[in-house]
Amino acid sequence: MAVASTSLACPQFSGLRRSSCPKLDSPPLSISTAQSFFQNLDSHLRLSSSSPRNKACRPVVAMAGSGKFFVGGNWKCNGTKESIGKLISDLNSAMLESDVDVVVAPPFIYIDQVKSSLTDRIEVSAQNCWIGKGGAFTGEISGEQLKDIGCKWVILGHSERRHIIGEDDEFIGKKAAYALGQGLGVIACIGELLQQREEGKTFDVCYKQLKAFADAVPSWDDVVIAYEPVWAIGTGKVATPQQAQEVHVAVRDWLSKNVSAEVASKTRIIYGGSVNGSNCADLAKQEDIDGFLVGGASLKGLVIS
Ligand code: PGA
């Protein structure tokens, strides 16, 4: 996906990641492939990619758990049976590279439809779940139920749930712990509001949100961190590759200091917020961007009525 350039700076890192740039002997990742990946995504959510894991200084062994780039499509509260059926058939005919994890997150009520008709190559995520075991919790969906219906992942801490629904850090952390305990992978979202960025609080906000996850989860093995600056979500105002990389490095550094060097090295940190076909290639070049969480662009091809 990204062009591995010998001029890329290789930050020193104290964890499992190499602290010096290895010889860049892996084939350079092709921009055109990356562009076609998101051009396809743009038109039909066709997902394919080159080998983004072959980045400078990010040997496979040091990249998150599976060593794979991670691309998630967050469909939010969009779609109908018919339009989602169309999206599924486009996804089923997409050419997907083997070294990219591809996950889609439909609304709860369409998960069963997606699970029963989508290729197994693409995993399914929920967009939320209840904090604990099911029971008398009207309107909620439990982790057990998500597992039962075939979900592999759940998105937790998305800014729309934090800032529109009012979920707080502790509540989200507990949800993550419970979901992991049920065997779900967690896409753990963090990110600052525009005002917080303007006040120079970006790192503090992200660290606080991270700490709530860290305080609650027993293990980071099945966690992917999604850095999604709130001001970039759905606004068309994507973070620059430098802005995103700066936070991703800080997140990795925080994990190294507060959890472990191994977790810092292995945990995938993906970027979300107005990712599309025109900007994904530059973002993916960044050393610490291990994938994307894509909202609007993942819906192209879906007729939203
Ligand atoms: P966006 O949404 O790509 O539409 O900005 C991303 C997200 O909310 O995960």
PDB file of C-alpha atoms and ligand atoms in Angstrom:
ATOM      1  CA  MET A   1       0.000   0.000   0.000  1.00  0.00           C
ATOM      2  CA  ALA A   2       2.638   2.498   0.925  1.00  0.00           C
ATOM      3  CA  VAL A   3       5.813   3.172  -0.930  1.00  0.00           C
ATOM      4  CA  ALA A   4       8.633   2.045   1.281  1.00  0.00           C
ATOM      5  CA  SER A   5      11.103   4.814   0.919  1.00  0.00           C
ATOM      6  CA  THR A   6      14.658   4.633   2.120  1.00  0.00           C
ATOM      7  CA  SER A   7      14.293   8.235   3.176  1.00  0.00           C
ATOM      8  CA  LEU A   8      11.619   7.355   5.685  1.00  0.00           C
ATOM      9  CA  ALA A   9      12.779   8.197   9.139  1.00  0.00           C
ATOM     10  CA  CYS A  10      12.956   5.153  11.353  1.00  0.00           C
ATOM     11  CA  PRO A  11      12.053   6.183  14.868  1.00  0.00           C
ATOM     12  CA  GLN A  12      13.880   4.572  17.709  1.00  0.00           C
ATOM     13  CA  PHE A  13      11.635   2.248  19.590  1.00  0.00           C
ATOM     14  CA  SER A  14      12.388   0.360  22.710  1.00  0.00           C
ATOM     15  CA  GLY A  15       9.913  -2.464  22.242  1.00  0.00           C
ATOM     16  CA  LEU A  16      10.044  -5.468  19.962  1.00  0.00           C
ATOM     17  CA  ARG A  17      10.073  -3.241  16.979  1.00  0.00           C
ATOM     18  CA  ARG A  18      13.478  -2.798  15.507  1.00  0.00           C
ATOM     19  CA  SER A  19      15.299   0.232  16.718  1.00  0.00           C
ATOM     20  CA  SER A  20      17.184   0.713  13.536  1.00  0.00           C
ATOM     21  CA  CYS A  21      16.025   0.578   9.959  1.00  0.00           C
ATOM     22  CA  PRO A  22      16.579  -2.833   8.445  1.00  0.00           C
ATOM     23  CA  LYS A  23      17.679  -2.920   4.878  1.00  0.00           C
ATOM     24  CA  LEU A  24      14.597  -2.274   2.849  1.00  0.00           C
ATOM     25  CA  ASP A  25      14.704  -5.423   0.845  1.00  0.00           C
ATOM     26  CA  SER A  26      10.993  -6.043   0.653  1.00  0.00           C
ATOM     27  CA  PRO A  27       9.393  -4.981  -2.588  1.00  0.00           C
ATOM     28  CA  PRO A  28       8.161  -1.418  -2.487  1.00  0.00           C
ATOM     29  CA  LEU A  29       4.467  -1.203  -1.886  1.00  0.00           C
ATOM     30  CA  SER A  30       2.628   0.166  -4.790  1.00  0.00           C
ATOM     31  CA  ILE A  31       0.701   3.388  -4.626  1.00  0.00           C
ATOM     32  CA  SER A  32      -1.350   2.460  -7.628  1.00  0.00           C
ATOM     33  CA  THR A  33      -2.525  -0.685  -5.913  1.00  0.00           C
ATOM     34  CA  ALA A  34      -3.371   1.354  -2.879  1.00  0.00           C
ATOM     35  CA  GLN A  35      -5.318   3.789  -4.970  1.00  0.00           C
ATOM     36  CA  SER A  36      -7.224   1.082  -6.720  1.00  0.00           C
ATOM     37  CA  PHE A  37      -7.988  -0.374  -3.330  1.00  0.00           C
ATOM     38  CA  PHE A  38      -9.810   2.686  -2.258  1.00  0.00           C
ATOM     39  CA  GLN A  39     -11.109   3.571  -5.675  1.00  0.00           C
ATOM     40  CA  ASN A  40     -12.790   0.226  -5.489  1.00  0.00           C
ATOM     41  CA  LEU A  41     -13.814   0.952  -1.972  1.00  0.00           C
ATOM     42  CA  ASP A  42     -15.126   4.286  -3.135  1.00  0.00           C
ATOM     43  CA  SER A  43     -17.378   2.813  -5.728  1.00  0.00           C
ATOM     44  CA  HIS A  44     -18.389  -0.557  -4.366  1.00  0.00           C
ATOM     45  CA  LEU A  45     -16.506  -1.214  -1.144  1.00  0.00           C
ATOM     46  CA  ARG A  46     -14.335  -3.563  -3.092  1.00  0.00           C
ATOM     47  CA  LEU A  47     -11.365  -4.104  -0.898  1.00  0.00           C
ATOM     48  CA  SER A  48      -7.992  -5.125  -2.111  1.00  0.00           C
ATOM     49  CA  SER A  49      -4.576  -3.992  -1.188  1.00  0.00           C
ATOM     50  CA  SER A  50      -0.920  -4.596  -1.541  1.00  0.00           C
ATOM     51  CA  SER A  51       1.213  -5.514   1.418  1.00  0.00           C
ATOM     52  CA  PRO A  52       1.111  -2.581   3.746  1.00  0.00           C
ATOM     53  CA  ARG A  53       2.804  -4.579   6.435  1.00  0.00           C
ATOM     54  CA  ASN A  54       5.992  -4.440   4.447  1.00  0.00           C
ATOM     55  CA  LYS A  55       6.722  -1.005   5.674  1.00  0.00           C
ATOM     56  CA  ALA A  56      10.080   0.346   6.420  1.00  0.00           C
ATOM     57  CA  CYS A  57      10.965  -0.599   9.969  1.00  0.00           C
ATOM     58  CA  ARG A  58       7.770  -2.606  10.511  1.00  0.00           C
ATOM     59  CA  PRO A  59       8.854  -6.189   9.987  1.00  0.00           C
ATOM     60  CA  VAL A  60       6.007  -8.674  10.064  1.00  0.00           C
ATOM     61  CA  VAL A  61       7.114 -10.086  13.373  1.00  0.00           C
ATOM     62  CA  ALA A  62       6.824  -6.670  14.923  1.00  0.00           C
ATOM     63  CA  MET A  63       3.478  -5.738  13.474  1.00  0.00           C
ATOM     64  CA  ALA A  64       0.366  -6.412  15.407  1.00  0.00           C
ATOM     65  CA  GLY A  65      -0.641  -9.958  16.304  1.00  0.00           C
ATOM     66  CA  SER A  66      -1.550 -11.194  12.849  1.00  0.00           C
ATOM     67  CA  GLY A  67       0.972  -8.946  11.138  1.00  0.00           C
ATOM     68  CA  LYS A  68      -1.751  -7.766   8.818  1.00  0.00           C
ATOM     69  CA  PHE A  69      -2.995  -4.381   7.785  1.00  0.00           C
ATOM     70  CA  PHE A  70      -6.539  -3.927   9.092  1.00  0.00           C
ATOM     71  CA  VAL A  71      -9.340  -2.258   7.183  1.00  0.00           C
ATOM     72  CA  GLY A  72     -12.730  -1.852   8.778  1.00  0.00           C
ATOM     73  CA  GLY A  73     -15.869  -0.465   7.188  1.00  0.00           C
ATOM     74  CA  ASN A  74     -18.179   1.154   9.701  1.00  0.00           C
ATOM     75  CA  TRP A  75     -21.612   1.368   8.126  1.00  0.00           C
ATOM     76  CA  LYS A  76     -23.080   3.184  11.124  1.00  0.00           C
ATOM     77  CA  CYS A  77     -26.880   3.559  11.053  1.00  0.00           C
ATOM     78  CA  ASN A  78     -27.216   3.196   7.285  1.00  0.00           C
ATOM     79  CA  GLY A  79     -28.688   0.792   4.782  1.00  0.00           C
ATOM     80  CA  THR A  80     -31.703  -1.302   3.992  1.00  0.00           C
ATOM     81  CA  LYS A  81     -32.034  -5.024   3.355  1.00  0.00           C
ATOM     82  CA  GLU A  82     -31.877  -4.309  -0.336  1.00  0.00           C
ATOM     83  CA  SER A  83     -28.966  -1.876  -0.392  1.00  0.00           C
ATOM     84  CA  ILE A  84     -26.954  -4.008   1.996  1.00  0.00           C
ATOM     85  CA  GLY A  85     -27.613  -7.024  -0.219  1.00  0.00           C
ATOM     86  CA  LYS A  86     -26.079  -5.091  -3.104  1.00  0.00           C
ATOM     87  CA  LEU A  87     -23.082  -4.100  -1.023  1.00  0.00           C
ATOM     88  CA  ILE A  88     -22.561  -7.720   0.021  1.00  0.00           C
ATOM     89  CA  SER A  89     -22.582  -8.939  -3.556  1.00  0.00           C
ATOM     90  CA  ASP A  90     -19.996  -6.301  -4.460  1.00  0.00           C
ATOM     91  CA  LEU A  91     -17.855  -7.369  -1.521  1.00  0.00           C
ATOM     92  CA  ASN A  92     -18.179 -11.017  -2.443  1.00  0.00           C
ATOM     93  CA  SER A  93     -16.777 -10.363  -5.884  1.00  0.00           C
ATOM     94  CA  ALA A  94     -13.936  -8.145  -4.652  1.00  0.00           C
ATOM     95  CA  MET A  95     -10.331  -9.236  -5.030  1.00  0.00           C
ATOM     96  CA  LEU A  96      -8.870  -9.196  -1.551  1.00  0.00           C
ATOM     97  CA  GLU A  97      -5.201  -9.507  -0.787  1.00  0.00           C
ATOM     98  CA  SER A  98      -4.475 -12.239   1.708  1.00  0.00           C
ATOM     99  CA  ASP A  99      -2.421 -10.085   4.046  1.00  0.00           C
ATOM    100  CA  VAL A 100      -5.130  -7.574   4.861  1.00  0.00           C
ATOM    101  CA  ASP A 101      -7.764  -8.171   7.508  1.00  0.00           C
ATOM    102  CA  VAL A 102     -11.061  -6.861   6.214  1.00  0.00           C
ATOM    103  CA  VAL A 103     -13.964  -6.316   8.565  1.00  0.00           C
ATOM    104  CA  VAL A 104     -17.371  -4.740   8.050  1.00  0.00           C
ATOM    105  CA  ALA A 105     -19.628  -3.389  10.775  1.00  0.00           C
ATOM    106  CA  PRO A 106     -23.287  -3.333   9.726  1.00  0.00           C
ATOM    107  CA  PRO A 107     -26.114  -2.137  11.942  1.00  0.00           C
ATOM    108  CA  PHE A 108     -27.157  -4.847  14.429  1.00  0.00           C
ATOM    109  CA  ILE A 109     -30.330  -5.798  12.601  1.00  0.00           C
ATOM    110  CA  TYR A 110     -28.481  -6.594   9.379  1.00  0.00           C
ATOM    111  CA  ILE A 111     -25.674  -8.620  10.932  1.00  0.00           C
ATOM    112  CA  ASP A 112     -27.481 -11.897  10.373  1.00  0.00           C
ATOM    113  CA  GLN A 113     -28.144 -11.032   6.727  1.00  0.00           C
ATOM    114  CA  VAL A 114     -24.509 -10.058   6.239  1.00  0.00           C
ATOM    115  CA  LYS A 115     -23.206 -13.146   8.035  1.00  0.00           C
ATOM    116  CA  SER A 116     -25.342 -15.483   5.993  1.00  0.00           C
ATOM    117  CA  SER A 117     -24.440 -14.041   2.609  1.00  0.00           C
ATOM    118  CA  LEU A 118     -20.984 -12.464   2.918  1.00  0.00           C
ATOM    119  CA  THR A 119     -17.850 -14.383   2.081  1.00  0.00           C
ATOM    120  CA  ASP A 120     -16.048 -15.817   5.125  1.00  0.00           C
ATOM    121  CA  ARG A 121     -12.990 -13.920   3.959  1.00  0.00           C
ATOM    122  CA  ILE A 122     -14.497 -10.784   5.457  1.00  0.00           C
ATOM    123  CA  GLU A 123     -15.206 -10.725   9.157  1.00  0.00           C
ATOM    124  CA  VAL A 124     -18.162  -9.029  10.736  1.00  0.00           C
ATOM    125  CA  SER A 125     -18.149  -6.549  13.566  1.00  0.00           C
ATOM    126  CA  ALA A 126     -20.892  -5.007  15.638  1.00  0.00           C
ATOM    127  CA  GLN A 127     -20.826  -1.279  16.266  1.00  0.00           C
ATOM    128  CA  ASN A 128     -21.502  -1.560  19.986  1.00  0.00           C
ATOM    129  CA  CYS A 129     -22.537  -4.026  22.666  1.00  0.00           C
ATOM    130  CA  TRP A 130     -23.877  -4.167  26.183  1.00  0.00           C
ATOM    131  CA  ILE A 131     -21.489  -3.837  29.120  1.00  0.00           C
ATOM    132  CA  GLY A 132     -22.114  -7.323  30.506  1.00  0.00           C
ATOM    133  CA  LYS A 133     -24.206 -10.413  30.369  1.00  0.00           C
ATOM    134  CA  GLY A 134     -27.618 -10.104  28.753  1.00  0.00           C
ATOM    135  CA  GLY A 135     -30.839  -9.909  30.702  1.00  0.00           C
ATOM    136  CA  ALA A 136     -33.313  -7.148  31.506  1.00  0.00           C
ATOM    137  CA  PHE A 137     -31.605  -4.444  29.467  1.00  0.00           C
ATOM    138  CA  THR A 138     -34.169  -3.226  26.987  1.00  0.00           C
ATOM    139  CA  GLY A 139     -32.747  -2.327  23.620  1.00  0.00           C
ATOM    140  CA  GLU A 140     -29.297  -3.726  24.294  1.00  0.00           C
ATOM    141  CA  ILE A 141     -27.358  -6.521  22.567  1.00  0.00           C
ATOM    142  CA  SER A 142     -24.948  -8.640  24.585  1.00  0.00           C
ATOM    143  CA  GLY A 143     -21.501  -9.902  23.691  1.00  0.00           C
ATOM    144  CA  GLU A 144     -22.828 -13.459  23.951  1.00  0.00           C
ATOM    145  CA  GLN A 145     -25.457 -12.668  21.346  1.00  0.00           C
ATOM    146  CA  LEU A 146     -22.882 -11.167  19.021  1.00  0.00           C
ATOM    147  CA  LYS A 147     -20.797 -14.306  19.300  1.00  0.00           C
ATOM    148  CA  ASP A 148     -23.869 -16.426  18.774  1.00  0.00           C
ATOM    149  CA  ILE A 149     -24.677 -14.686  15.520  1.00  0.00           C
ATOM    150  CA  GLY A 150     -21.130 -15.027  14.224  1.00  0.00           C
ATOM    151  CA  CYS A 151     -19.569 -11.641  14.950  1.00  0.00           C
ATOM    152  CA  LYS A 152     -15.833 -11.617  15.441  1.00  0.00           C
ATOM    153  CA  TRP A 153     -15.431  -7.981  16.413  1.00  0.00           C
ATOM    154  CA  VAL A 154     -17.116  -5.092  18.133  1.00  0.00           C
ATOM    155  CA  ILE A 155     -16.361  -1.387  17.809  1.00  0.00           C
ATOM    156  CA  LEU A 156     -16.295   0.261  21.238  1.00  0.00           C
ATOM    157  CA  GLY A 157     -15.763   3.854  22.278  1.00  0.00           C
ATOM    158  CA  HIS A 158     -16.631   5.337  18.908  1.00  0.00           C
ATOM    159  CA  SER A 159     -16.874   9.102  19.231  1.00  0.00           C
ATOM    160  CA  GLU A 160     -20.527   9.043  18.213  1.00  0.00           C
ATOM    161  CA  ARG A 161     -21.249   6.864  21.226  1.00  0.00           C
ATOM    162  CA  ARG A 162     -19.031   8.951  23.489  1.00  0.00           C
ATOM    163  CA  HIS A 163     -20.310  12.357  22.429  1.00  0.00           C
ATOM    164  CA  ILE A 164     -23.854  11.755  21.188  1.00  0.00           C
ATOM    165  CA  ILE A 165     -24.953   8.892  23.431  1.00  0.00           C
ATOM    166  CA  GLY A 166     -22.813   9.984  26.378  1.00  0.00           C
ATOM    167  CA  GLU A 167     -20.776   6.860  27.113  1.00  0.00           C
ATOM    168  CA  ASP A 168     -17.854   7.572  29.409  1.00  0.00           C
ATOM    169  CA  ASP A 169     -14.361   6.127  29.543  1.00  0.00           C
ATOM    170  CA  GLU A 170     -15.018   3.730  32.394  1.00  0.00           C
ATOM    171  CA  PHE A 171     -18.212   2.367  30.866  1.00  0.00           C
ATOM    172  CA  ILE A 172     -16.425   1.799  27.558  1.00  0.00           C
ATOM    173  CA  GLY A 173     -13.474   0.117  29.263  1.00  0.00           C
ATOM    174  CA  LYS A 174     -15.801  -2.297  31.044  1.00  0.00           C
ATOM    175  CA  LYS A 175     -17.581  -3.072  27.795  1.00  0.00           C
ATOM    176  CA  ALA A 176     -14.240  -3.858  26.190  1.00  0.00           C
ATOM    177  CA  ALA A 177     -13.258  -6.190  29.012  1.00  0.00           C
ATOM    178  CA  TYR A 178     -16.555  -8.032  28.832  1.00  0.00           C
ATOM    179  CA  ALA A 179     -16.501  -8.337  25.044  1.00  0.00           C
ATOM    180  CA  LEU A 180     -12.946  -9.704  25.108  1.00  0.00           C
ATOM    181  CA  GLY A 181     -14.053 -12.192  27.742  1.00  0.00           C
ATOM    182  CA  GLN A 182     -16.684 -13.439  25.302  1.00  0.00           C
ATOM    183  CA  GLY A 183     -14.029 -14.000  22.661  1.00  0.00           C
ATOM    184  CA  LEU A 184     -14.783 -10.940  20.568  1.00  0.00           C
ATOM    185  CA  GLY A 185     -12.050  -8.744  19.155  1.00  0.00           C
ATOM    186  CA  VAL A 186     -12.393  -5.095  20.136  1.00  0.00           C
ATOM    187  CA  ILE A 187     -11.844  -2.103  17.878  1.00  0.00           C
ATOM    188  CA  ALA A 188     -11.140   0.411  20.631  1.00  0.00           C
ATOM    189  CA  CYS A 189     -11.719   3.966  19.467  1.00  0.00           C
ATOM    190  CA  ILE A 190     -10.051   7.033  20.874  1.00  0.00           C
ATOM    191  CA  GLY A 191      -9.725  10.595  19.667  1.00  0.00           C
ATOM    192  CA  GLU A 192      -9.959  14.240  20.554  1.00  0.00           C
ATOM    193  CA  LEU A 193     -12.519  16.928  19.767  1.00  0.00           C
ATOM    194  CA  LEU A 194     -11.455  19.916  17.682  1.00  0.00           C
ATOM    195  CA  GLN A 195     -11.500  22.188  20.701  1.00  0.00           C
ATOM    196  CA  GLN A 196      -9.297  19.783  22.624  1.00  0.00           C
ATOM    197  CA  ARG A 197      -6.806  19.724  19.756  1.00  0.00           C
ATOM    198  CA  GLU A 198      -6.824  23.522  19.572  1.00  0.00           C
ATOM    199  CA  GLU A 199      -6.180  23.678  23.301  1.00  0.00           C
ATOM    200  CA  GLY A 200      -3.190  21.375  22.912  1.00  0.00           C
ATOM    201  CA  LYS A 201      -4.898  18.524  24.752  1.00  0.00           C
ATOM    202  CA  THR A 202      -4.830  15.865  22.042  1.00  0.00           C
ATOM    203  CA  PHE A 203      -2.352  13.574  23.754  1.00  0.00           C
ATOM    204  CA  ASP A 204      -3.921  14.003  27.193  1.00  0.00           C
ATOM    205  CA  VAL A 205      -7.354  13.088  25.861  1.00  0.00           C
ATOM    206  CA  CYS A 206      -6.064  10.056  23.992  1.00  0.00           C
ATOM    207  CA  TYR A 207      -4.005   8.881  26.977  1.00  0.00           C
ATOM    208  CA  LYS A 208      -7.001   9.172  29.290  1.00  0.00           C
ATOM    209  CA  GLN A 209      -9.174   7.155  26.917  1.00  0.00           C
ATOM    210  CA  LEU A 210      -6.398   4.602  26.488  1.00  0.00           C
ATOM    211  CA  LYS A 211      -5.925   4.316  30.225  1.00  0.00           C
ATOM    212  CA  ALA A 212      -9.598   3.446  30.679  1.00  0.00           C
ATOM    213  CA  PHE A 213      -9.122   0.568  28.252  1.00  0.00           C
ATOM    214  CA  ALA A 214      -5.844  -0.442  29.868  1.00  0.00           C
ATOM    215  CA  ASP A 215      -7.341  -0.410  33.355  1.00  0.00           C
ATOM    216  CA  ALA A 216     -10.126  -2.741  32.262  1.00  0.00           C
ATOM    217  CA  VAL A 217      -8.834  -5.199  29.693  1.00  0.00           C
ATOM    218  CA  PRO A 218      -7.047  -8.369  30.777  1.00  0.00           C
ATOM    219  CA  SER A 219      -5.110  -8.627  27.528  1.00  0.00           C
ATOM    220  CA  TRP A 220      -4.472  -6.593  24.395  1.00  0.00           C
ATOM    221  CA  ASP A 221      -4.186  -9.628  22.140  1.00  0.00           C
ATOM    222  CA  ASP A 222      -7.512  -9.066  20.418  1.00  0.00           C
ATOM    223  CA  VAL A 223      -7.596  -5.289  20.538  1.00  0.00           C
ATOM    224  CA  VAL A 224      -7.088  -2.960  17.591  1.00  0.00           C
ATOM    225  CA  ILE A 225      -6.832   0.710  18.543  1.00  0.00           C
ATOM    226  CA  ALA A 226      -8.580   3.146  16.217  1.00  0.00           C
ATOM    227  CA  TYR A 227      -7.347   6.716  16.497  1.00  0.00           C
ATOM    228  CA  GLU A 228     -10.198   8.800  15.171  1.00  0.00           C
ATOM    229  CA  PRO A 229      -9.936  12.544  15.722  1.00  0.00           C
ATOM    230  CA  VAL A 230     -13.535  13.638  16.167  1.00  0.00           C
ATOM    231  CA  TRP A 231     -13.067  16.685  13.975  1.00  0.00           C
ATOM    232  CA  ALA A 232     -12.124  14.416  11.091  1.00  0.00           C
ATOM    233  CA  ILE A 233     -15.065  12.030  11.325  1.00  0.00           C
ATOM    234  CA  GLY A 234     -17.611  12.572   8.598  1.00  0.00           C
ATOM    235  CA  THR A 235     -16.318  16.063   7.916  1.00  0.00           C
ATOM    236  CA  GLY A 236     -14.144  15.490   4.880  1.00  0.00           C
ATOM    237  CA  LYS A 237     -11.351  17.096   6.906  1.00  0.00           C
ATOM    238  CA  VAL A 238      -8.889  14.247   7.161  1.00  0.00           C
ATOM    239  CA  ALA A 239      -5.899  14.466   9.507  1.00  0.00           C
ATOM    240  CA  THR A 240      -2.677  15.015   7.641  1.00  0.00           C
ATOM    241  CA  PRO A 241      -0.425  11.962   7.561  1.00  0.00           C
ATOM    242  CA  GLN A 242       1.892  13.830   9.952  1.00  0.00           C
ATOM    243  CA  GLN A 243      -0.899  14.663  12.382  1.00  0.00           C
ATOM    244  CA  ALA A 244      -2.066  11.050  12.396  1.00  0.00           C
ATOM    245  CA  GLN A 245       1.433   9.598  12.645  1.00  0.00           C
ATOM    246  CA  GLU A 246       2.282  11.898  15.543  1.00  0.00           C
ATOM    247  CA  VAL A 247      -0.638  10.584  17.575  1.00  0.00           C
ATOM    248  CA  HIS A 248      -0.065   6.965  16.549  1.00  0.00           C
ATOM    249  CA  VAL A 249       3.530   7.192  17.748  1.00  0.00           C
ATOM    250  CA  ALA A 250       2.356   8.761  20.998  1.00  0.00           C
ATOM    251  CA  VAL A 251      -0.200   5.978  21.476  1.00  0.00           C
ATOM    252  CA  ARG A 252       2.433   3.334  20.876  1.00  0.00           C
ATOM    253  CA  ASP A 253       4.768   5.078  23.260  1.00  0.00           C
ATOM    254  CA  TRP A 254       2.039   5.249  25.893  1.00  0.00           C
ATOM    255  CA  LEU A 255       1.421   1.528  25.522  1.00  0.00           C
ATOM    256  CA  SER A 256       5.117   0.852  25.851  1.00  0.00           C
ATOM    257  CA  LYS A 257       5.419   2.848  29.059  1.00  0.00           C
ATOM    258  CA  ASN A 258       2.116   1.872  30.627  1.00  0.00           C
ATOM    259  CA  VAL A 259       1.382  -1.636  29.407  1.00  0.00           C
ATOM    260  CA  SER A 260       4.420  -3.302  27.890  1.00  0.00           C
ATOM    261  CA  ALA A 261       6.873  -2.973  25.057  1.00  0.00           C
ATOM    262  CA  GLU A 262       5.461  -6.123  23.547  1.00  0.00           C
ATOM    263  CA  VAL A 263       1.900  -4.810  23.509  1.00  0.00           C
ATOM    264  CA  ALA A 264       3.140  -1.518  22.068  1.00  0.00           C
ATOM    265  CA  SER A 265       4.856  -3.385  19.314  1.00  0.00           C
ATOM    266  CA  LYS A 266       2.107  -5.815  18.469  1.00  0.00           C
ATOM    267  CA  THR A 267      -1.035  -3.755  18.765  1.00  0.00           C
ATOM    268  CA  ARG A 268      -2.380  -2.444  15.521  1.00  0.00           C
ATOM    269  CA  ILE A 269      -3.187   1.251  15.566  1.00  0.00           C
ATOM    270  CA  ILE A 270      -5.505   2.220  12.755  1.00  0.00           C
ATOM    271  CA  TYR A 271      -6.636   5.658  11.663  1.00  0.00           C
ATOM    272  CA  GLY A 272     -10.209   6.783  11.054  1.00  0.00           C
ATOM    273  CA  GLY A 273     -11.750  10.070   9.984  1.00  0.00           C
ATOM    274  CA  SER A 274     -12.603  10.974   6.371  1.00  0.00           C
ATOM    275  CA  VAL A 275     -10.366   8.294   4.857  1.00  0.00           C
ATOM    276  CA  ASN A 276     -11.042   7.929   1.147  1.00  0.00           C
ATOM    277  CA  GLY A 277      -9.453   6.937  -2.118  1.00  0.00           C
ATOM    278  CA  SER A 278      -7.521  10.152  -2.475  1.00  0.00           C
ATOM    279  CA  ASN A 279      -5.908  10.278   0.937  1.00  0.00           C
ATOM    280  CA  CYS A 280      -5.420   6.656   1.991  1.00  0.00           C
ATOM    281  CA  ALA A 281      -2.135   6.075   0.220  1.00  0.00           C
ATOM    282  CA  ASP A 282      -0.332   8.937   1.941  1.00  0.00           C
ATOM    283  CA  LEU A 283      -1.715   7.942   5.316  1.00  0.00           C
ATOM    284  CA  ALA A 284      -0.726   4.321   4.815  1.00  0.00           C
ATOM    285  CA  LYS A 285       2.875   5.353   4.155  1.00  0.00           C
ATOM    286  CA  GLN A 286       3.211   6.360   7.768  1.00  0.00           C
ATOM    287  CA  GLU A 287       5.206   3.990   9.859  1.00  0.00           C
ATOM    288  CA  ASP A 288       2.679   3.614  12.651  1.00  0.00           C
ATOM    289  CA  ILE A 289      -0.577   3.553  10.685  1.00  0.00           C
ATOM    290  CA  ASP A 290      -1.567  -0.098  10.592  1.00  0.00           C
ATOM    291  CA  GLY A 291      -4.909   0.240   8.872  1.00  0.00           C
ATOM    292  CA  PHE A 292      -8.085   2.280   8.632  1.00  0.00           C
ATOM    293  CA  LEU A 293     -11.559   2.515  10.020  1.00  0.00           C
ATOM    294  CA  VAL A 294     -13.652   3.882   7.177  1.00  0.00           C
ATOM    295  CA  GLY A 295     -17.136   5.291   7.527  1.00  0.00           C
ATOM    296  CA  GLY A 296     -18.607   7.248   4.629  1.00  0.00           C
ATOM    297  CA  ALA A 297     -16.324   5.858   1.925  1.00  0.00           C
ATOM    298  CA  SER A 298     -17.203   2.309   2.944  1.00  0.00           C
ATOM    299  CA  LEU A 299     -20.816   3.050   2.090  1.00  0.00           C
ATOM    300  CA  LYS A 300     -20.333   4.120  -1.470  1.00  0.00           C
ATOM    301  CA  GLY A 301     -22.494   1.836  -3.521  1.00  0.00           C
ATOM    302  CA  LEU A 302     -24.989   1.668  -0.698  1.00  0.00           C
ATOM    303  CA  VAL A 303     -28.114   3.577  -1.565  1.00  0.00           C
ATOM    304  CA  ILE A 304     -28.963   5.556   1.510  1.00  0.00           C
ATOM    305  CA  SER A 305     -32.598   6.519   1.485  1.00  0.00           C
TER     306      SER A 305
HETATM  307  P1  PGA B   1     -15.759   8.656   8.236  1.00  0.00           P
HETATM  308  O1  PGA B   1     -16.107   7.850   9.569  1.00  0.00           O
HETATM  309  O2  PGA B   1     -14.834   7.810   7.419  1.00  0.00           O
HETATM  310  O3  PGA B   1     -17.099   8.849   7.575  1.00  0.00           O
HETATM  311  O4  PGA B   1     -15.149   9.947   8.658  1.00  0.00           O
HETATM  312  C1  PGA B   1     -15.118   7.116  10.249  1.00  0.00           C
HETATM  313  C2  PGA B   1     -15.679   6.519  11.494  1.00  0.00           C
HETATM  314  O5  PGA B   1     -16.548   7.117  12.107  1.00  0.00           O
HETATM  315  O6  PGA B   1     -15.269   5.424  11.901  1.00  0.00           O
END
